[in-house]
Backbone as a printed PyTorch tensor [residue, N CA C, xyz], in Angstrom:
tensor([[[  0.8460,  -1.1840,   0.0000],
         [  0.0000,   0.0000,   0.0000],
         [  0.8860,   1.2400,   0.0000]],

        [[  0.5910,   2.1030,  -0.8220],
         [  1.3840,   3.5200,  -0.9150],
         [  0.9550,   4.7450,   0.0310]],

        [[  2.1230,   5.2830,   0.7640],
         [  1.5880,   6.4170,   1.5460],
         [  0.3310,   7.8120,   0.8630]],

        [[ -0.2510,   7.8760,   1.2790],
         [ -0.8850,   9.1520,   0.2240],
         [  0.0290,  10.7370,   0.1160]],

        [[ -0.1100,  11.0380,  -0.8920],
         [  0.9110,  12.5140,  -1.2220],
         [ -0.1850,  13.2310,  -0.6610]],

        [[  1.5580,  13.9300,   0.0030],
         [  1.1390,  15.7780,   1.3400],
         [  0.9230,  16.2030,  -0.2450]],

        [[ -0.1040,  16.7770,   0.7490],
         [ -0.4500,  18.5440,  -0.0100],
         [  0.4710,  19.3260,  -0.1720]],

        [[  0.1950,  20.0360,  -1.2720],
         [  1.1700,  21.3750,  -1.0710],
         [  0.7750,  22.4250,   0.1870]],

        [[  1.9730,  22.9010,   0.6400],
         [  1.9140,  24.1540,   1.5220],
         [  1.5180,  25.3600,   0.9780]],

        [[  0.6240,  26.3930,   1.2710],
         [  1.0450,  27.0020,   0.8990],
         [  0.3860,  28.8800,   1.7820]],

        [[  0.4530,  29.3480,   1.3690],
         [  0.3980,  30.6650,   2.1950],
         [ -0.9150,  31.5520,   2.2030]],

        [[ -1.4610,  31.3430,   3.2580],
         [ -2.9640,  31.6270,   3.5120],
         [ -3.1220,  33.0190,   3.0230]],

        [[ -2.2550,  33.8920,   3.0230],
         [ -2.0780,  35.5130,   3.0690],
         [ -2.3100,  35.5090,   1.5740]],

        [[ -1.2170,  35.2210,   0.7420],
         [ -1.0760,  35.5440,  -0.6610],
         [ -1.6930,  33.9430,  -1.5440]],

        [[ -1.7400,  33.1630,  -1.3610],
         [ -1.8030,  32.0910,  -1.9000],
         [ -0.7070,  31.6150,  -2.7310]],

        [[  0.4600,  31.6760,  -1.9600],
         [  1.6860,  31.1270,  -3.3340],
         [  1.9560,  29.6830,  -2.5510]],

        [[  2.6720,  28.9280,  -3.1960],
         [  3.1640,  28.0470,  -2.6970],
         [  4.3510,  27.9960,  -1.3840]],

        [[  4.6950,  27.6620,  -0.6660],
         [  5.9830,  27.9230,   0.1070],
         [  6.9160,  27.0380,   0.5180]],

        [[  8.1030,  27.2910,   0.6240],
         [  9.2790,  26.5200,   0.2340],
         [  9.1580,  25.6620,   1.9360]],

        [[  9.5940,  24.9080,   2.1050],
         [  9.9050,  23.6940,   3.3380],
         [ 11.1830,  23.8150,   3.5930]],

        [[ 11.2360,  24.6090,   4.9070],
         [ 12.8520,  24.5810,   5.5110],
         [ 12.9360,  23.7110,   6.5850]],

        [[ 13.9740,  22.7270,   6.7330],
         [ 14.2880,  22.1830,   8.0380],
         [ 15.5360,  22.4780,   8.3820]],

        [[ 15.5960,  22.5900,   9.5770],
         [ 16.9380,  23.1530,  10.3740],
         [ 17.0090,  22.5690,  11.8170]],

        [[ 18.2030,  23.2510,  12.5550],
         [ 18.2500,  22.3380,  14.1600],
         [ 16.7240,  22.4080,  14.9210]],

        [[ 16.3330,  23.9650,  14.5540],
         [ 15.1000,  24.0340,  15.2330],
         [ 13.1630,  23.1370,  14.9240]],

        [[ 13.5280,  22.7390,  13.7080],
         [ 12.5240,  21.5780,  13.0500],
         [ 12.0440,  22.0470,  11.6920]],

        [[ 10.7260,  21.7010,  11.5380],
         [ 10.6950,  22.1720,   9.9260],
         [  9.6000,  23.7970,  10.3120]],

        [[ 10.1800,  24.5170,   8.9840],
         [  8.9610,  25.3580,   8.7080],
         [  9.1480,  25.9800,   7.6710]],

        [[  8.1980,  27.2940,   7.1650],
         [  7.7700,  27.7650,   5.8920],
         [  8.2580,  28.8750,   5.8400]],

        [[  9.0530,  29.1050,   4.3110],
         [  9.1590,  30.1470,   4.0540],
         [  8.7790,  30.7490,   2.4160]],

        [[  8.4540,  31.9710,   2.1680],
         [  8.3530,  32.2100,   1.1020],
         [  9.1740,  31.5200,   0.2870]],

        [[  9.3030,  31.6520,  -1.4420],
         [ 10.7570,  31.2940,  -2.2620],
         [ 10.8920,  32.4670,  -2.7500]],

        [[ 12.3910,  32.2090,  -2.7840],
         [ 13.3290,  33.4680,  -3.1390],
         [ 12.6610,  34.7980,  -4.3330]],

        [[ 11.7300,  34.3440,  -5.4530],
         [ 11.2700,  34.7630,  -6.1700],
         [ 10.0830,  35.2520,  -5.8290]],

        [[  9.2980,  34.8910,  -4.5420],
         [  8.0650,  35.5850,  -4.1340],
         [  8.6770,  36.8360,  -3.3060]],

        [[  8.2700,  38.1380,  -3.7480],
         [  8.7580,  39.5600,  -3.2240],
         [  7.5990,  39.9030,  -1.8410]],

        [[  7.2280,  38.8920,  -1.2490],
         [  6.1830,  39.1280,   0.1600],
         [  6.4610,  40.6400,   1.2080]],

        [[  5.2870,  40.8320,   1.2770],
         [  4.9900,  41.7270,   2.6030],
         [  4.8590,  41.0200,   3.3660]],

        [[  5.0730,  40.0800,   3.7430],
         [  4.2120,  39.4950,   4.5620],
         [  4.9530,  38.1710,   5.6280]],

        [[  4.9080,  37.8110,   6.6830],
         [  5.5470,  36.6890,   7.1250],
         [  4.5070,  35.3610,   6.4470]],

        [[  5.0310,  34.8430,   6.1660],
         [  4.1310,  33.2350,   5.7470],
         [  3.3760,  32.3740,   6.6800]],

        [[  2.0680,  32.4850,   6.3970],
         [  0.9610,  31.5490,   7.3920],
         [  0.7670,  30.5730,   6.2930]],

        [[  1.4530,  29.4890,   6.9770],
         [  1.0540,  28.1310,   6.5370],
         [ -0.1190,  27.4930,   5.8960]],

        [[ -0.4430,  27.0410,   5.0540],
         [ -1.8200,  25.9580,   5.4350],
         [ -1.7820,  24.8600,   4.3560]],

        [[ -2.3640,  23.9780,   4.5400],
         [ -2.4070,  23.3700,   3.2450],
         [ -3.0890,  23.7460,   2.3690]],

        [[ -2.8190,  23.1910,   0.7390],
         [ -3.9170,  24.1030,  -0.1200],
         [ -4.9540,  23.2910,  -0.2270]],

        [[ -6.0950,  24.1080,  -0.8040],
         [ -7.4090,  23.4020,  -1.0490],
         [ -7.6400,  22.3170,  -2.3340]],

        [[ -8.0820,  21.7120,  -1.8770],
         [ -8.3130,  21.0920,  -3.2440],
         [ -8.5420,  21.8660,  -4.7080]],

        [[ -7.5150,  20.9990,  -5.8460],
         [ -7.9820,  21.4420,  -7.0480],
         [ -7.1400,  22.9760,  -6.9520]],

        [[ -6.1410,  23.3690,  -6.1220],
         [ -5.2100,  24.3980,  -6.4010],
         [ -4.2390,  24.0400,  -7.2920]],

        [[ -3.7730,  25.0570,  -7.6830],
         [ -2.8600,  25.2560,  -8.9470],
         [ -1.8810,  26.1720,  -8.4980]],

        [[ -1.6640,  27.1660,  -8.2460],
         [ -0.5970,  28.2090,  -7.9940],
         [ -0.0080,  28.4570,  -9.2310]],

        [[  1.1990,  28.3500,  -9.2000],
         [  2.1790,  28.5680, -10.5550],
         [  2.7110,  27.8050, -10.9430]],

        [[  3.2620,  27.9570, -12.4790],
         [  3.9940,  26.9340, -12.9430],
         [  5.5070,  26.9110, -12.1370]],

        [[  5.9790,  25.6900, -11.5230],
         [  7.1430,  25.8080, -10.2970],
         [  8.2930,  25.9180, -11.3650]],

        [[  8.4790,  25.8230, -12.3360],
         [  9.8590,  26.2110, -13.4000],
         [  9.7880,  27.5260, -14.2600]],

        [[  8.7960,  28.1340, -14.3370],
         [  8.9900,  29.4230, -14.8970],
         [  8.5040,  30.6440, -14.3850]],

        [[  7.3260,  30.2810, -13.4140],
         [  6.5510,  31.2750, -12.4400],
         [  5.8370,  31.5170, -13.0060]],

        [[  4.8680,  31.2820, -14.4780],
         [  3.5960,  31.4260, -14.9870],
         [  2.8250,  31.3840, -14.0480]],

        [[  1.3330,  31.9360, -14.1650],
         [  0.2240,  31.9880, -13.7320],
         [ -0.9330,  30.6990, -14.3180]],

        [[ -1.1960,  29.8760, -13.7640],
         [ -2.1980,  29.1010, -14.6010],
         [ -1.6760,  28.2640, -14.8380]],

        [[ -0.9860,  26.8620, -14.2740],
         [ -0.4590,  25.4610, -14.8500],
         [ -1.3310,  25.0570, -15.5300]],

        [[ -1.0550,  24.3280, -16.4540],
         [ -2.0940,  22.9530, -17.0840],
         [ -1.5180,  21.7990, -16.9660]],

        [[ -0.3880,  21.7390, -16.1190],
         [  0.1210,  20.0980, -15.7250],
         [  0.8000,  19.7010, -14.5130]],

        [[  0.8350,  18.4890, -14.1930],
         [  1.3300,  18.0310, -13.3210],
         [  2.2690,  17.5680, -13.2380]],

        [[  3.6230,  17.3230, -12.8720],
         [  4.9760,  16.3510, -12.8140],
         [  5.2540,  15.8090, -11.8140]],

        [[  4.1950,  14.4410, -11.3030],
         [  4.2440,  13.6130, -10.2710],
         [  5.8740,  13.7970,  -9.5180]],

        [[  5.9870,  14.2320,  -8.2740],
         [  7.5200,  13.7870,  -8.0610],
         [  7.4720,  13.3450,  -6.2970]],

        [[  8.5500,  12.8910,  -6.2670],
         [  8.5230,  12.4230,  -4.4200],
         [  9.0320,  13.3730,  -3.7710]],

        [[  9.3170,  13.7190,  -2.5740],
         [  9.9260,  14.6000,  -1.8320],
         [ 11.5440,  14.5950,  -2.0880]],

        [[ 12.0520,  15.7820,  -1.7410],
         [ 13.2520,  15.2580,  -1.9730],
         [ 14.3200,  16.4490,  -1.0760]],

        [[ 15.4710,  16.5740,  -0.9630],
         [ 16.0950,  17.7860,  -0.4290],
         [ 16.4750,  18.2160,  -1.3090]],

        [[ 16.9250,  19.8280,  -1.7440],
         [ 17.2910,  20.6180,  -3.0500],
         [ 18.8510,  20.7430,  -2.4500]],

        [[ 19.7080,  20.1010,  -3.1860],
         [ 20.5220,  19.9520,  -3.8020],
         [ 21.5250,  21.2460,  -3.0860]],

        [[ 21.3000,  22.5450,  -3.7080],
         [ 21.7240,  23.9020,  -3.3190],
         [ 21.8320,  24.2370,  -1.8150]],

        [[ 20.8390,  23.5250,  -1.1850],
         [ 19.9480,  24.3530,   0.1660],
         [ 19.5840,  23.2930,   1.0560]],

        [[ 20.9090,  22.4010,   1.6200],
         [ 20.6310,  21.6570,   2.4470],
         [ 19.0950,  21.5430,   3.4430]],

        [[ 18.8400,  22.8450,   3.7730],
         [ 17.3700,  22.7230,   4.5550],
         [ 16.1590,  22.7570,   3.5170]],

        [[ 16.5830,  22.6990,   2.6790],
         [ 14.9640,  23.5090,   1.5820],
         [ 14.6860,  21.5180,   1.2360]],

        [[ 13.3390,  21.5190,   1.2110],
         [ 13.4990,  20.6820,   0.8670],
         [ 11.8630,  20.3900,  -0.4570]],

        [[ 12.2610,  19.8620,  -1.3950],
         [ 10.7920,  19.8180,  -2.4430],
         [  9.8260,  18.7760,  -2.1700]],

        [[  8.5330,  19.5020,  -1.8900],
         [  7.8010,  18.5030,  -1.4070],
         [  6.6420,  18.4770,  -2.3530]],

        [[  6.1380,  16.9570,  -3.1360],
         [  5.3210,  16.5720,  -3.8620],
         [  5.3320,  16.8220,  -5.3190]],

        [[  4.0910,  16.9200,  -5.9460],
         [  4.1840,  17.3620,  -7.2340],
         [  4.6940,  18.8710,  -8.1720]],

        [[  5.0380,  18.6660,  -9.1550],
         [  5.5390,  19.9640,  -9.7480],
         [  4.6510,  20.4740, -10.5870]],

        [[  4.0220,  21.3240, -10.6760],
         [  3.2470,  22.5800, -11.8030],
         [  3.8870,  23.2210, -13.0540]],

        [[  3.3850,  22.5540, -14.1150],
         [  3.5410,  23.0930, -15.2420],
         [  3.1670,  23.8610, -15.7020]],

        [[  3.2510,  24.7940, -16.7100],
         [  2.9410,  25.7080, -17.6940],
         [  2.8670,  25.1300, -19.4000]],

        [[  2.0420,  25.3550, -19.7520],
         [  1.8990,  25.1140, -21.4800],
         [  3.6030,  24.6850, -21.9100]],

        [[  3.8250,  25.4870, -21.7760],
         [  5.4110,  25.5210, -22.9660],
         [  6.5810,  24.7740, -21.9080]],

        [[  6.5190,  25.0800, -20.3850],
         [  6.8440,  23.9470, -19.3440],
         [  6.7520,  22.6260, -19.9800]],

        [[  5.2690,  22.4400, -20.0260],
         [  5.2590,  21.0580, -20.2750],
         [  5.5300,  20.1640, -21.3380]],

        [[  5.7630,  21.2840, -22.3280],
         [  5.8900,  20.6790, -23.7280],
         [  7.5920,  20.2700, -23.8510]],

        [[  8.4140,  21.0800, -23.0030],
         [  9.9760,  20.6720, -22.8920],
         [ 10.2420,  19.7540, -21.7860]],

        [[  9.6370,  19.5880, -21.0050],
         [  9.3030,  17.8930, -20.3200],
         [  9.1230,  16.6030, -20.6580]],

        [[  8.2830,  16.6910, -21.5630],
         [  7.3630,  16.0090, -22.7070],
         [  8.5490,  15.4810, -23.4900]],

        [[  8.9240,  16.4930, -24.1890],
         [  9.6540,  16.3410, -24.9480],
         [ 11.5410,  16.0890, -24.8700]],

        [[ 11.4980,  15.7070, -23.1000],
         [ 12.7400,  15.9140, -22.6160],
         [ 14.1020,  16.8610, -22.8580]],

        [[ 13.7590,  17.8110, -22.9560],
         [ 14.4640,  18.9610, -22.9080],
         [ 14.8050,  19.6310, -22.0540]],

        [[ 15.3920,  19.0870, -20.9580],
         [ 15.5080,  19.6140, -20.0170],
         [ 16.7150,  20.8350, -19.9710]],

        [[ 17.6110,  20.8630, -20.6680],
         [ 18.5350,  21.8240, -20.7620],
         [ 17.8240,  23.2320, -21.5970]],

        [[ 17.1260,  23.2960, -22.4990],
         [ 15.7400,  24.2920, -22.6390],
         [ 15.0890,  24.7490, -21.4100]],

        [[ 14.5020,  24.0960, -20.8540],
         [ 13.6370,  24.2270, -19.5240],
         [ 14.9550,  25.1190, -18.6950]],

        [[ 15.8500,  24.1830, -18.3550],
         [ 16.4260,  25.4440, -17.1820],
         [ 17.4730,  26.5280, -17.6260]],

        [[ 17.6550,  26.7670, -19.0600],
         [ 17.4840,  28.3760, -19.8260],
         [ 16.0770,  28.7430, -19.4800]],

        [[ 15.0340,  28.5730, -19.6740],
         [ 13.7330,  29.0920, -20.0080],
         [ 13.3820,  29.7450, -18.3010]],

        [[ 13.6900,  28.4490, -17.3870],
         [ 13.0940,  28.9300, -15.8850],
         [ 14.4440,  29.8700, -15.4360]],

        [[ 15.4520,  30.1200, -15.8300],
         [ 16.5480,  30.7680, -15.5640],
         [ 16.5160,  32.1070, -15.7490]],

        [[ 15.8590,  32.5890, -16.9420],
         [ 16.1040,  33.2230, -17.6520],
         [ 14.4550,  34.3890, -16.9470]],

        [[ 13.6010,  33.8250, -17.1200],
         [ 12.1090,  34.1460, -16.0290],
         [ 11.9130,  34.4170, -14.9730]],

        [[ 13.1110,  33.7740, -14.0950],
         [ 13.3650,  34.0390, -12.7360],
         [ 14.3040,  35.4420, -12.9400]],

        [[ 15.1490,  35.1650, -13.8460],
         [ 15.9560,  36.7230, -13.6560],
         [ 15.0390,  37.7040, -14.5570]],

        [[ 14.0520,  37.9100, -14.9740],
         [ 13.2620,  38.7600, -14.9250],
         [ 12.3100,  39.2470, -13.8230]],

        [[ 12.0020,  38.2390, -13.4910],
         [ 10.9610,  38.7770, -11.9270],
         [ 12.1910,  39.6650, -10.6890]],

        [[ 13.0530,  38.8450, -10.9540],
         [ 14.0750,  39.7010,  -9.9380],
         [ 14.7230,  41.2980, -10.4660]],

        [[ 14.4000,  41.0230, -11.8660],
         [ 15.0930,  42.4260, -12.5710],
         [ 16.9130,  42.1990, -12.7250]],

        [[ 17.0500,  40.5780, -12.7070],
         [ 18.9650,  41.0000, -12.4100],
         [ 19.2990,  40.2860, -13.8060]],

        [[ 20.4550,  40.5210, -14.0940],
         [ 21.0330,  39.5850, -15.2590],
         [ 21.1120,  38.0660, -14.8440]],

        [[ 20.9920,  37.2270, -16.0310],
         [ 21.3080,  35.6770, -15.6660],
         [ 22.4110,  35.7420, -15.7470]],

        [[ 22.9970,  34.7000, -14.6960],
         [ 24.5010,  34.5010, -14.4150],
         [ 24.4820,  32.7950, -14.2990]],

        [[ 25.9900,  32.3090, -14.1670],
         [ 26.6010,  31.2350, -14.0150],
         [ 25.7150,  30.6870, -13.1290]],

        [[ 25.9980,  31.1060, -11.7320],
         [ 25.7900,  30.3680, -11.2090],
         [ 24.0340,  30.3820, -10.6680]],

        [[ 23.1230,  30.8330, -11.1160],
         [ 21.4480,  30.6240, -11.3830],
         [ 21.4140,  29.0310, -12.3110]],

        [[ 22.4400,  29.1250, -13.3160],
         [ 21.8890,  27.9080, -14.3280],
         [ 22.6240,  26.7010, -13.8190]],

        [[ 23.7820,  26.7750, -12.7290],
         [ 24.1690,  25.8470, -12.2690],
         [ 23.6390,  25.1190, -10.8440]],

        [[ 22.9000,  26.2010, -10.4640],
         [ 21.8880,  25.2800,  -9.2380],
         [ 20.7380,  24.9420,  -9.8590]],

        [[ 20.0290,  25.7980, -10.7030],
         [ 18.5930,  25.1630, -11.3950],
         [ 19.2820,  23.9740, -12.3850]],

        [[ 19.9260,  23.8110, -12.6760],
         [ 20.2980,  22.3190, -13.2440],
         [ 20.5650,  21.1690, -12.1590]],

        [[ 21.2840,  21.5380, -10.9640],
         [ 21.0370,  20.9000, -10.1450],
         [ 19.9510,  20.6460,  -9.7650]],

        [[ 18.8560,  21.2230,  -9.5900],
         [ 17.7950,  20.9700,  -8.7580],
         [ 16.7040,  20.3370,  -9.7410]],

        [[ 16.4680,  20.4890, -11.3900],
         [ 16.4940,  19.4490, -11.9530],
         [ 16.7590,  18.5040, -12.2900]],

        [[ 18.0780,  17.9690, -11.8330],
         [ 18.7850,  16.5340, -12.0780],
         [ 18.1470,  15.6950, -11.2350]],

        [[ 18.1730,  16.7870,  -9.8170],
         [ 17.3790,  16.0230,  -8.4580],
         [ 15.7530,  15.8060,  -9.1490]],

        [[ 15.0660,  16.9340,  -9.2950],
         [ 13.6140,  16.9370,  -9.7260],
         [ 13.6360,  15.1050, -10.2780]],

        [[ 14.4670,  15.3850, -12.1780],
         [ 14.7030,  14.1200, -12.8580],
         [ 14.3380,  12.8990, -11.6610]],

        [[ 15.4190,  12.8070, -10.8380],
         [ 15.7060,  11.4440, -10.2440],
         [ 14.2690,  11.1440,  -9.4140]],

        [[ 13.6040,  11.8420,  -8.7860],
         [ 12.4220,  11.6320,  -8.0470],
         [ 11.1290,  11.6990,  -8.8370]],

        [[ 10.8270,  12.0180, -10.1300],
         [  9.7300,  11.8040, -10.5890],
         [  9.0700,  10.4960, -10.5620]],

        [[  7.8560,  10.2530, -10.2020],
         [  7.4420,   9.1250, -10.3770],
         [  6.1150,   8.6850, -10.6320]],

        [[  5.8870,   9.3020, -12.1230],
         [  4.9130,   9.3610, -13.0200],
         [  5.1840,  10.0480, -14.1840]],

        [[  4.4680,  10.0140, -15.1150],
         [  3.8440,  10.9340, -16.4390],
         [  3.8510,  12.1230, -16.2100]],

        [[  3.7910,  13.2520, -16.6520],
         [  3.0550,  14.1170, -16.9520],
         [  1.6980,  13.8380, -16.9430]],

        [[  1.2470,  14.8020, -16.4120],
         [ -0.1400,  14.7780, -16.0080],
         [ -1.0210,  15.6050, -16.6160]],

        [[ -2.0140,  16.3190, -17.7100],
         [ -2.5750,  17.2420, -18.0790],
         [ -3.6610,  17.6190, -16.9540]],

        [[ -3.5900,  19.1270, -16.7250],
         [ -4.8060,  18.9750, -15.7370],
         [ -6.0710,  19.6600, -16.3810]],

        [[ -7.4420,  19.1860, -15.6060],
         [ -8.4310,  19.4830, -16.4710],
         [ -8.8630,  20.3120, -16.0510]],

        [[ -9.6490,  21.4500, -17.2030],
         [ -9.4710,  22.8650, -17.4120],
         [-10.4080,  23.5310, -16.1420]],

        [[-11.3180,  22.4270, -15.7030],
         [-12.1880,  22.8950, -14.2230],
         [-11.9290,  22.9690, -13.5140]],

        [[-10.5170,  22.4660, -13.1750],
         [-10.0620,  22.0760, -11.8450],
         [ -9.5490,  22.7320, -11.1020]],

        [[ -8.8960,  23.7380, -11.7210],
         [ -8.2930,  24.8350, -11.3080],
         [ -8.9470,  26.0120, -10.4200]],

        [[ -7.6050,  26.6730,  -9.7110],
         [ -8.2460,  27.9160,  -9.0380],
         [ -7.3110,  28.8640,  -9.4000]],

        [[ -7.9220,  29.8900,  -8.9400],
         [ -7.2830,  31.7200,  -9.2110],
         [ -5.7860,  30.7980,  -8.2360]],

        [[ -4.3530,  31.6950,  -8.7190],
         [ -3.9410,  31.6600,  -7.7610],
         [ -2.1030,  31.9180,  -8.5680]]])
């Protein structure tokens, strides 16, 4: 019998997803580096049929799923990725299509726009890391999600 998959975390205030830190003091939540918050992070789980963002480029509106297991990120000894990953249209089509060296130009390159900074070395050398990890823990298909299912978010 298989454990059932945690929910995503995510932040009652804004509704984004939030990153899983563990440290000496135990686990807890923090924004990710790319969410610009007012705000300290209140936990919760999400509701059913949430969506948030696509987790590789920061789109608005996934249409897929990338079954994966928990795992620790690679970069960030405490951070750790928990459950499934959120796609975007063009996300999913370089998944699909195993392109993963596309994908982390594409989420590299998106992230240093939301931040306003130039892409550098070392952005494409931890997001490749943290896809190699992603890679190794998937454990399913791609998932299309259906177009009702979704929420604002």
């Amino acid at each position: 019998m298989s454990k059932p998959k945690a929910k995503s975390i995510i932040c009652a205030m804004c509704s984004r997803a939030l990153d899983t830190l563990t440290d000496e003091s135990g686990v807890g939540y923090v924004h990710p580096a790319h969410v610009n918050a007012d705000h300290d992070p209140a936990p919760v789980e999400a509701p059913d049929g949430w969506r948030g963002q696509c987790d590789f480029c920061l789109a608005d509106n996934p249409v897929a799923v990338l079954p994966a297991n928990d795992f620790r990120v690679p970069h960030a000894s405490t951070h750790h990725s928990r459950g499934d990953w959120a796609a975007c249209g063009m996300c999913a089509i370089l998944i699909e299509t195993g392109r993963w060296e596309r994908l982390v130009k594409r989420a590299v390159r998106k992230t240093a726009d939301v931040h306003r900074v130039p892409v550098n070395v070392a952005m494409v050398v931890i997001t490749t890391g943290l896809y190699e990890a992603l890679r190794e823990n998937i454990c399913g298909p791609l998932r299309r999600l259906d177009e009702k299912a979704g929420t604002d978010g």
